[in-house]
Coordinates of C-alpha atoms in Angstrom, one line a residue:
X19 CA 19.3 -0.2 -5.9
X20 CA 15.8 1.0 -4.6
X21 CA 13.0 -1.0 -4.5
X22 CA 9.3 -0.2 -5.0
X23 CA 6.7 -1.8 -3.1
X24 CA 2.8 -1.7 -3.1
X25 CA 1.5 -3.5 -0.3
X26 CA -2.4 -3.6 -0.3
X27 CA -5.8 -5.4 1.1
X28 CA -7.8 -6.8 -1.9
X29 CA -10.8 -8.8 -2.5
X30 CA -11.2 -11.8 -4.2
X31 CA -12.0 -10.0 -7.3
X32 CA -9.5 -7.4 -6.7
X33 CA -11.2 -4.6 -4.8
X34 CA -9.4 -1.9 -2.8
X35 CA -11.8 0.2 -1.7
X36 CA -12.3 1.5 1.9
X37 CA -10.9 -1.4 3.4
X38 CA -11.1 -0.3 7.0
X39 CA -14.4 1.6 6.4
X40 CA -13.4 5.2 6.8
X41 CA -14.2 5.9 3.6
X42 CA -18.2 6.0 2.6
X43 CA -18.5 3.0 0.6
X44 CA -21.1 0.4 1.2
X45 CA -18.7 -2.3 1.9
X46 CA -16.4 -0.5 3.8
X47 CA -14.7 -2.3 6.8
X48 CA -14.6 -5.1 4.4
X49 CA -10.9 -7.1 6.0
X50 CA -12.2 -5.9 9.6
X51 CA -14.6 -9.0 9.1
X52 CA -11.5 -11.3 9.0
X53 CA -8.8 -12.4 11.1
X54 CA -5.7 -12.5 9.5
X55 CA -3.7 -13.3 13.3
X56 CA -0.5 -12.7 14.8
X57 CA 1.0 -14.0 11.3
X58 CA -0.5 -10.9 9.3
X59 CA -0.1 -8.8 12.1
X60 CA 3.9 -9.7 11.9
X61 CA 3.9 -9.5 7.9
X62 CA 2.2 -5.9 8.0
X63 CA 4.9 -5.1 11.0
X64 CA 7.9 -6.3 9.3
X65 CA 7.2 -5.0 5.9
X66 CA 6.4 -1.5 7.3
X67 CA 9.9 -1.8 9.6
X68 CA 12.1 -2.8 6.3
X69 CA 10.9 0.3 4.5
X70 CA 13.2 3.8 4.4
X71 CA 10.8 5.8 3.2
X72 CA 6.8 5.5 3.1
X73 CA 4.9 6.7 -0.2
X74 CA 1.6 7.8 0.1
X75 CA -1.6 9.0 -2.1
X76 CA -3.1 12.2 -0.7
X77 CA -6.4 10.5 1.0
X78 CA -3.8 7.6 2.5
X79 CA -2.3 10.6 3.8
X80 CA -4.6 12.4 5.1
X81 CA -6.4 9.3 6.8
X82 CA -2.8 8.4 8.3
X83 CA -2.1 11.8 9.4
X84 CA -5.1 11.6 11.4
X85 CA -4.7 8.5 13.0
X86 CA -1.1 7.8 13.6
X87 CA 0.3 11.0 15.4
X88 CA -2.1 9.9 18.4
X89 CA -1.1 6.3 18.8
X90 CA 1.6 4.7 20.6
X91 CA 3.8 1.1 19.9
X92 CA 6.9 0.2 17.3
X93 CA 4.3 0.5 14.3
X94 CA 3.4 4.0 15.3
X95 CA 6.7 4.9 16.1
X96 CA 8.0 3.9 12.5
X97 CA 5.3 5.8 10.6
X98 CA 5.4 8.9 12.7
X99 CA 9.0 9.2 12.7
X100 CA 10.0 7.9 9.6
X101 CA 10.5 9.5 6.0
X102 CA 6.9 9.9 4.1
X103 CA 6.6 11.2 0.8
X104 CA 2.5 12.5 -0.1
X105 CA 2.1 12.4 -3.5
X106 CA -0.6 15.4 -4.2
X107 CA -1.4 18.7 -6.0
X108 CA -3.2 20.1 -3.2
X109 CA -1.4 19.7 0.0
X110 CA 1.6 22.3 0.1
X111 CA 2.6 22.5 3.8
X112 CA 2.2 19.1 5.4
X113 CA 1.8 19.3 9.1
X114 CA 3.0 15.6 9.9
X115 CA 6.4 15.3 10.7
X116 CA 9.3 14.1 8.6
X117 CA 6.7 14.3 5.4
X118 CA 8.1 15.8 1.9
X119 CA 5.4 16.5 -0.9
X120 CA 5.9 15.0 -4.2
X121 CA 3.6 17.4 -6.6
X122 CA 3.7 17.4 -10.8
X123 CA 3.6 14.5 -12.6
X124 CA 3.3 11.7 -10.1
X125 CA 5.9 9.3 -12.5
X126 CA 8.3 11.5 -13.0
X127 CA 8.5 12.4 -8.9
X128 CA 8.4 8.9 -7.7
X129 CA 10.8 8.1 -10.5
X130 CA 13.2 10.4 -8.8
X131 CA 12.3 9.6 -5.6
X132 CA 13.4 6.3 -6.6
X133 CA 17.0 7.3 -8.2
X134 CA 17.3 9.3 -4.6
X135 CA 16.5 6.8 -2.1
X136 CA 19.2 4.2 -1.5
X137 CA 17.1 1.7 0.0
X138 CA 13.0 0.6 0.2
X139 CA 10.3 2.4 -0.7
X140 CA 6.4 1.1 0.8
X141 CA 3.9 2.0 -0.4
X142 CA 0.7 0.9 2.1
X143 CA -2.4 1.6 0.6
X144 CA -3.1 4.8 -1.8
X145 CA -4.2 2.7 -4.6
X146 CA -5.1 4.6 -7.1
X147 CA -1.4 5.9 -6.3
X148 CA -0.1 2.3 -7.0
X149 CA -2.2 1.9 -10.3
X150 CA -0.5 5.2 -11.9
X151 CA 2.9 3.9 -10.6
X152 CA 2.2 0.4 -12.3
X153 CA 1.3 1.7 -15.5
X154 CA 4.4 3.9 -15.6
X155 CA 6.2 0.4 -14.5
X156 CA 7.9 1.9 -11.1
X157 CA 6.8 -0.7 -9.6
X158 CA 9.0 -3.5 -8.5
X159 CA 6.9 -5.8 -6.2
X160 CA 3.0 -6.4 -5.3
X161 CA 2.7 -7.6 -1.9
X162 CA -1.3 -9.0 -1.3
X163 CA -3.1 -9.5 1.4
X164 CA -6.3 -11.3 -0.6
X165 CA -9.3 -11.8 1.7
X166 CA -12.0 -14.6 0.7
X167 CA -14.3 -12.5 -0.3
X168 CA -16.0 -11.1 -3.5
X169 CA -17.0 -7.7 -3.1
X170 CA -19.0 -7.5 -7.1
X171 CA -18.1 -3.7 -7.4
X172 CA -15.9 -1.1 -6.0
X173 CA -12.4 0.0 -7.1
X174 CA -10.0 -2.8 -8.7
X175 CA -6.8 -2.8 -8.2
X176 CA -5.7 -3.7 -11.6
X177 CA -8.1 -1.7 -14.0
X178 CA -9.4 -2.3 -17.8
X179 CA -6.5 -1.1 -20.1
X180 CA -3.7 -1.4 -18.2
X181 CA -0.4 -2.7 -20.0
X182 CA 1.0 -6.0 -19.4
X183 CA 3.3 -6.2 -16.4
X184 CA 5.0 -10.1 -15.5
X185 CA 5.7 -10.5 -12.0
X186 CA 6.5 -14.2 -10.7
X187 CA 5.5 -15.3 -7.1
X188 CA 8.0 -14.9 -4.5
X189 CA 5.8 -16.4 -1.6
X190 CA 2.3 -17.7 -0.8
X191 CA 0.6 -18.7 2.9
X192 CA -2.2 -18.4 4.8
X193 CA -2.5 -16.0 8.0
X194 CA -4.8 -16.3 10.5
X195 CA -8.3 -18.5 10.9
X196 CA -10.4 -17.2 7.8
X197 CA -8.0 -18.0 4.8
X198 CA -6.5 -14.5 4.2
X199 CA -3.7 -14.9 2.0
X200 CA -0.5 -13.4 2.1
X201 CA 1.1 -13.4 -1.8
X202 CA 4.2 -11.3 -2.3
X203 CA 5.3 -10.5 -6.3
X204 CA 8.6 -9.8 -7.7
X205 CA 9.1 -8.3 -11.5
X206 CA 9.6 -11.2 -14.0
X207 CA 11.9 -10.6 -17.2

């Protein structure tokens, strides 16, 4: 059976936003601050290499299809030359390679997406992508990469009004030197 995955950077108080600072807001660049070590590094590499398919949100997208085509190394590799799925209304003819459009109703595309893909589905980032796919409960584990620190304001990652959803830890440590937390989440009956 497929599984769904949203793998994100959060705050303390469960910020998103521009984590690597390409996007405009005050904080951004936030996790650049940290070192999260050869650990992280691994975790990010290994999640990324067990995926089938990547699922992104149009400005993930976008911000990947800039950077990645240009680099070099296993991690570039993957991404350029595996399966990606954008999920967006407004890009029709995707120049990245290997990348299918999911437009509509995200839910009901990922959903079959998900009855498609045989195997793991990654979503990195795009987090307004993994809040819609939580509240339609597609998701079927959170992994976390929490950084020690509070941002106050900014994007949450689980916003006001959003239905209960039990997930049970799965796994917990700390990579690299500054206490960055690695916390993986598997659905809970």
């Amino acid at each position: 059976m497929c599984k769904l995955t949203g793998t994100e950077f959060v705050s303390l108080d469960g910020v998103f936003e521009d984590p690597g600072g390409a996007e405009g807001y005050e904080y951004g660049g936030w996790t650049c601050e940290y070192d999260r070590g050869e650990e992280g590094d691994k975790f990010k590499m290994d999640e990324l290499m067990e995926a089938d398919v990547q699922l992104l949100g149009r400005k993930t997208y976008e911000g990947f299809a800039a950077a990645w085509p240009t680099r070099d190394g296993p991690f570039a590799d993957k991404i350029n030359n595996g399966a990606k799925y954008v999920v967006s209304n407004t890009i029709t003819d995707p120049e990245w390679q290997n990348t299918t459009v999911i437009s509509g109703d995200p839910a009901e595309g990922v959903s079959k997406l998900k009855d498609e893909t045989g195997g793991a589905i990654l979503v990195a980032g795009s987090g307004s992508l993994v809040q819609s796919l939580l509240a339609a409960d597609l998701v079927d584990e959170l992994r976390l990469m929490v950084f020690p620190t509070i941002l106050g304001r900014g994007r949450r990652l689980f916003p006001e009004g959003i239905d209960r959803l039990k997930f049970k830890l799965a796994e917990s440590r700390t990579v690299g030197t500054d206490g960055v937390q690695v916390q993986v989440y598997t659905r809970a009956e």
